[in-house]
């Protein structure tokens, strides 16, 4: 198993979108995210009010999308991904936190995992691993 890589950059409002590209590449994301894989960009929504420390910021999402596009990832294989939240309706949160606008402006799909998605039992997905003593 390879070791995790952490990258830290100082940024500013003027350079933040470009800095995400640099940061992601310093972290080596292209070595672990296949260009031919359908890739979920997990969007965190903790509240419908804008609290940058608790929810995905629009510039973070935009920076990641731009970086991936620049590095040759196909936008048709990327989608915003939401889980059901306990505190707030994810549809309200994504609109109020300006995440939906970023997804739409970049032409990405927007998936709410709890709405109409087909689910499979974990045992079907990983087979014998569910019988391991590690589980």
PDB file of C-alpha atoms in Angstrom:
ATOM      1  CA  UNK A   1       0.000   0.000   0.000  1.00  0.00           C
ATOM      2  CA  UNK A   2       1.371   3.402  -0.931  1.00  0.00           C
ATOM      3  CA  UNK A   3       1.748   6.203   1.539  1.00  0.00           C
ATOM      4  CA  UNK A   4      -0.528   9.211   1.610  1.00  0.00           C
ATOM      5  CA  UNK A   5       0.799  12.464   0.237  1.00  0.00           C
ATOM      6  CA  UNK A   6      -0.153  15.829   1.729  1.00  0.00           C
ATOM      7  CA  UNK A   7       0.402  19.188   0.045  1.00  0.00           C
ATOM      8  CA  UNK A   8      -0.068  22.631   1.548  1.00  0.00           C
ATOM      9  CA  UNK A   9      -0.085  25.954  -0.297  1.00  0.00           C
ATOM     10  CA  UNK A  10      -0.590  29.530   0.754  1.00  0.00           C
ATOM     11  CA  UNK A  11      -3.259  31.044  -1.466  1.00  0.00           C
ATOM     12  CA  UNK A  12      -5.121  34.278  -2.084  1.00  0.00           C
ATOM     13  CA  UNK A  13      -8.429  35.216  -3.709  1.00  0.00           C
ATOM     14  CA  UNK A  14      -6.513  36.240  -6.831  1.00  0.00           C
ATOM     15  CA  UNK A  15      -4.754  32.881  -7.240  1.00  0.00           C
ATOM     16  CA  UNK A  16      -7.046  30.366  -5.514  1.00  0.00           C
ATOM     17  CA  UNK A  17      -8.410  28.662  -8.654  1.00  0.00           C
ATOM     18  CA  UNK A  18      -4.942  28.159 -10.142  1.00  0.00           C
ATOM     19  CA  UNK A  19      -3.628  27.110  -6.725  1.00  0.00           C
ATOM     20  CA  UNK A  20      -6.088  24.207  -6.614  1.00  0.00           C
ATOM     21  CA  UNK A  21      -4.545  22.851  -9.818  1.00  0.00           C
ATOM     22  CA  UNK A  22      -1.070  23.075  -8.355  1.00  0.00           C
ATOM     23  CA  UNK A  23      -2.197  21.630  -5.008  1.00  0.00           C
ATOM     24  CA  UNK A  24      -3.945  18.641  -6.550  1.00  0.00           C
ATOM     25  CA  UNK A  25      -0.923  17.814  -8.672  1.00  0.00           C
ATOM     26  CA  UNK A  26       1.445  18.192  -5.738  1.00  0.00           C
ATOM     27  CA  UNK A  27      -0.786  15.683  -3.967  1.00  0.00           C
ATOM     28  CA  UNK A  28      -0.477  13.280  -6.890  1.00  0.00           C
ATOM     29  CA  UNK A  29      -4.173  12.930  -7.645  1.00  0.00           C
ATOM     30  CA  UNK A  30      -3.576  11.863 -11.250  1.00  0.00           C
ATOM     31  CA  UNK A  31      -1.824   8.731  -9.994  1.00  0.00           C
ATOM     32  CA  UNK A  32      -4.969   7.579  -8.168  1.00  0.00           C
ATOM     33  CA  UNK A  33      -7.916   9.033 -10.111  1.00  0.00           C
ATOM     34  CA  UNK A  34      -8.237   7.275 -13.474  1.00  0.00           C
ATOM     35  CA  UNK A  35      -9.177   9.507 -16.396  1.00  0.00           C
ATOM     36  CA  UNK A  36     -11.636   6.922 -17.704  1.00  0.00           C
ATOM     37  CA  UNK A  37     -13.484   6.507 -14.373  1.00  0.00           C
ATOM     38  CA  UNK A  38     -16.814   8.143 -13.608  1.00  0.00           C
ATOM     39  CA  UNK A  39     -15.683  10.428 -10.789  1.00  0.00           C
ATOM     40  CA  UNK A  40     -17.905  11.727  -8.006  1.00  0.00           C
ATOM     41  CA  UNK A  41     -16.960  15.108  -6.591  1.00  0.00           C
ATOM     42  CA  UNK A  42     -18.407  14.761  -3.086  1.00  0.00           C
ATOM     43  CA  UNK A  43     -19.923  18.058  -2.040  1.00  0.00           C
ATOM     44  CA  UNK A  44     -20.255  18.672   1.677  1.00  0.00           C
ATOM     45  CA  UNK A  45     -23.264  20.665   2.870  1.00  0.00           C
ATOM     46  CA  UNK A  46     -23.467  21.180   6.606  1.00  0.00           C
ATOM     47  CA  UNK A  47     -25.959  24.034   6.629  1.00  0.00           C
ATOM     48  CA  UNK A  48     -27.841  26.218   4.187  1.00  0.00           C
ATOM     49  CA  UNK A  49     -26.106  29.294   5.615  1.00  0.00           C
ATOM     50  CA  UNK A  50     -22.663  29.918   4.179  1.00  0.00           C
ATOM     51  CA  UNK A  51     -20.073  28.664   6.669  1.00  0.00           C
ATOM     52  CA  UNK A  52     -16.830  28.176   4.673  1.00  0.00           C
ATOM     53  CA  UNK A  53     -15.268  25.954   7.342  1.00  0.00           C
ATOM     54  CA  UNK A  54     -18.097  23.433   7.279  1.00  0.00           C
ATOM     55  CA  UNK A  55     -19.290  23.185   3.676  1.00  0.00           C
ATOM     56  CA  UNK A  56     -17.587  22.901   0.317  1.00  0.00           C
ATOM     57  CA  UNK A  57     -16.922  26.433  -0.902  1.00  0.00           C
ATOM     58  CA  UNK A  58     -17.800  27.354  -4.495  1.00  0.00           C
ATOM     59  CA  UNK A  59     -14.179  28.280  -5.259  1.00  0.00           C
ATOM     60  CA  UNK A  60     -12.992  24.911  -3.940  1.00  0.00           C
ATOM     61  CA  UNK A  61     -15.425  23.074  -6.203  1.00  0.00           C
ATOM     62  CA  UNK A  62     -14.605  25.322  -9.180  1.00  0.00           C
ATOM     63  CA  UNK A  63     -10.872  24.902  -8.585  1.00  0.00           C
ATOM     64  CA  UNK A  64     -11.114  21.106  -8.523  1.00  0.00           C
ATOM     65  CA  UNK A  65     -13.263  20.986 -11.669  1.00  0.00           C
ATOM     66  CA  UNK A  66     -10.960  23.360 -13.564  1.00  0.00           C
ATOM     67  CA  UNK A  67      -7.883  21.410 -12.495  1.00  0.00           C
ATOM     68  CA  UNK A  68      -9.344  18.117 -13.657  1.00  0.00           C
ATOM     69  CA  UNK A  69     -10.467  19.583 -16.990  1.00  0.00           C
ATOM     70  CA  UNK A  70      -7.034  21.147 -17.512  1.00  0.00           C
ATOM     71  CA  UNK A  71      -5.393  17.799 -16.828  1.00  0.00           C
ATOM     72  CA  UNK A  72      -7.515  16.051 -19.460  1.00  0.00           C
ATOM     73  CA  UNK A  73     -10.362  14.626 -17.400  1.00  0.00           C
ATOM     74  CA  UNK A  74     -13.647  14.445 -19.328  1.00  0.00           C
ATOM     75  CA  UNK A  75     -16.421  16.557 -17.729  1.00  0.00           C
ATOM     76  CA  UNK A  76     -18.917  13.941 -18.941  1.00  0.00           C
ATOM     77  CA  UNK A  77     -17.261  11.549 -16.475  1.00  0.00           C
ATOM     78  CA  UNK A  78     -17.483  13.920 -13.493  1.00  0.00           C
ATOM     79  CA  UNK A  79     -20.490  14.668 -11.328  1.00  0.00           C
ATOM     80  CA  UNK A  80     -21.354  16.550  -8.195  1.00  0.00           C
ATOM     81  CA  UNK A  81     -22.408  14.080  -5.530  1.00  0.00           C
ATOM     82  CA  UNK A  82     -24.636  14.658  -2.490  1.00  0.00           C
ATOM     83  CA  UNK A  83     -25.731  12.489   0.384  1.00  0.00           C
ATOM     84  CA  UNK A  84     -28.791  13.080   2.543  1.00  0.00           C
ATOM     85  CA  UNK A  85     -27.981  15.533   5.312  1.00  0.00           C
ATOM     86  CA  UNK A  86     -29.381  15.477   8.826  1.00  0.00           C
ATOM     87  CA  UNK A  87     -29.554  19.242   9.334  1.00  0.00           C
ATOM     88  CA  UNK A  88     -30.711  20.693   6.021  1.00  0.00           C
ATOM     89  CA  UNK A  89     -32.255  19.785   2.686  1.00  0.00           C
ATOM     90  CA  UNK A  90     -29.340  19.218   0.284  1.00  0.00           C
ATOM     91  CA  UNK A  91     -31.206  20.950  -2.555  1.00  0.00           C
ATOM     92  CA  UNK A  92     -31.560  24.120  -0.485  1.00  0.00           C
ATOM     93  CA  UNK A  93     -27.982  23.870   0.755  1.00  0.00           C
ATOM     94  CA  UNK A  94     -26.434  23.413  -2.694  1.00  0.00           C
ATOM     95  CA  UNK A  95     -28.347  26.430  -3.984  1.00  0.00           C
ATOM     96  CA  UNK A  96     -27.630  28.704  -1.007  1.00  0.00           C
ATOM     97  CA  UNK A  97     -23.942  27.708  -0.861  1.00  0.00           C
ATOM     98  CA  UNK A  98     -23.567  28.416  -4.626  1.00  0.00           C
ATOM     99  CA  UNK A  99     -22.427  24.855  -5.381  1.00  0.00           C
ATOM    100  CA  UNK A 100     -25.248  24.108  -7.806  1.00  0.00           C
ATOM    101  CA  UNK A 101     -24.321  27.136  -9.903  1.00  0.00           C
ATOM    102  CA  UNK A 102     -20.741  25.846 -10.220  1.00  0.00           C
ATOM    103  CA  UNK A 103     -21.902  22.371 -11.250  1.00  0.00           C
ATOM    104  CA  UNK A 104     -24.307  23.797 -13.826  1.00  0.00           C
ATOM    105  CA  UNK A 105     -21.808  26.337 -15.210  1.00  0.00           C
ATOM    106  CA  UNK A 106     -19.359  23.494 -15.850  1.00  0.00           C
ATOM    107  CA  UNK A 107     -21.972  21.218 -17.437  1.00  0.00           C
ATOM    108  CA  UNK A 108     -21.567  18.445 -14.869  1.00  0.00           C
ATOM    109  CA  UNK A 109     -24.238  16.031 -13.721  1.00  0.00           C
ATOM    110  CA  UNK A 110     -25.576  16.616 -10.214  1.00  0.00           C
ATOM    111  CA  UNK A 111     -26.392  13.420  -8.302  1.00  0.00           C
ATOM    112  CA  UNK A 112     -28.289  13.110  -5.029  1.00  0.00           C
ATOM    113  CA  UNK A 113     -27.510   9.569  -3.911  1.00  0.00           C
ATOM    114  CA  UNK A 114     -30.781   9.147  -2.028  1.00  0.00           C
ATOM    115  CA  UNK A 115     -32.996  10.032  -5.012  1.00  0.00           C
ATOM    116  CA  UNK A 116     -33.592   7.382  -7.629  1.00  0.00           C
ATOM    117  CA  UNK A 117     -30.144   5.822  -7.565  1.00  0.00           C
ATOM    118  CA  UNK A 118     -29.919   2.043  -7.752  1.00  0.00           C
ATOM    119  CA  UNK A 119     -28.207   0.531  -4.739  1.00  0.00           C
ATOM    120  CA  UNK A 120     -26.582  -2.872  -4.448  1.00  0.00           C
ATOM    121  CA  UNK A 121     -25.862  -4.875  -1.347  1.00  0.00           C
ATOM    122  CA  UNK A 122     -22.253  -4.468  -0.170  1.00  0.00           C
ATOM    123  CA  UNK A 123     -21.801  -8.257  -0.306  1.00  0.00           C
ATOM    124  CA  UNK A 124     -22.498  -8.163  -4.054  1.00  0.00           C
ATOM    125  CA  UNK A 125     -19.933  -5.405  -4.538  1.00  0.00           C
ATOM    126  CA  UNK A 126     -17.020  -6.898  -2.580  1.00  0.00           C
ATOM    127  CA  UNK A 127     -17.925 -10.575  -2.246  1.00  0.00           C
ATOM    128  CA  UNK A 128     -15.735 -12.530   0.146  1.00  0.00           C
ATOM    129  CA  UNK A 129     -14.319  -9.401   1.753  1.00  0.00           C
ATOM    130  CA  UNK A 130     -17.500  -9.155   3.836  1.00  0.00           C
ATOM    131  CA  UNK A 131     -16.667 -12.521   5.379  1.00  0.00           C
ATOM    132  CA  UNK A 132     -13.224 -11.398   6.505  1.00  0.00           C
ATOM    133  CA  UNK A 133     -12.414 -11.207  10.188  1.00  0.00           C
ATOM    134  CA  UNK A 134     -11.420  -7.580   9.545  1.00  0.00           C
ATOM    135  CA  UNK A 135     -15.044  -6.521   8.940  1.00  0.00           C
TER     136      UNK A 135
END
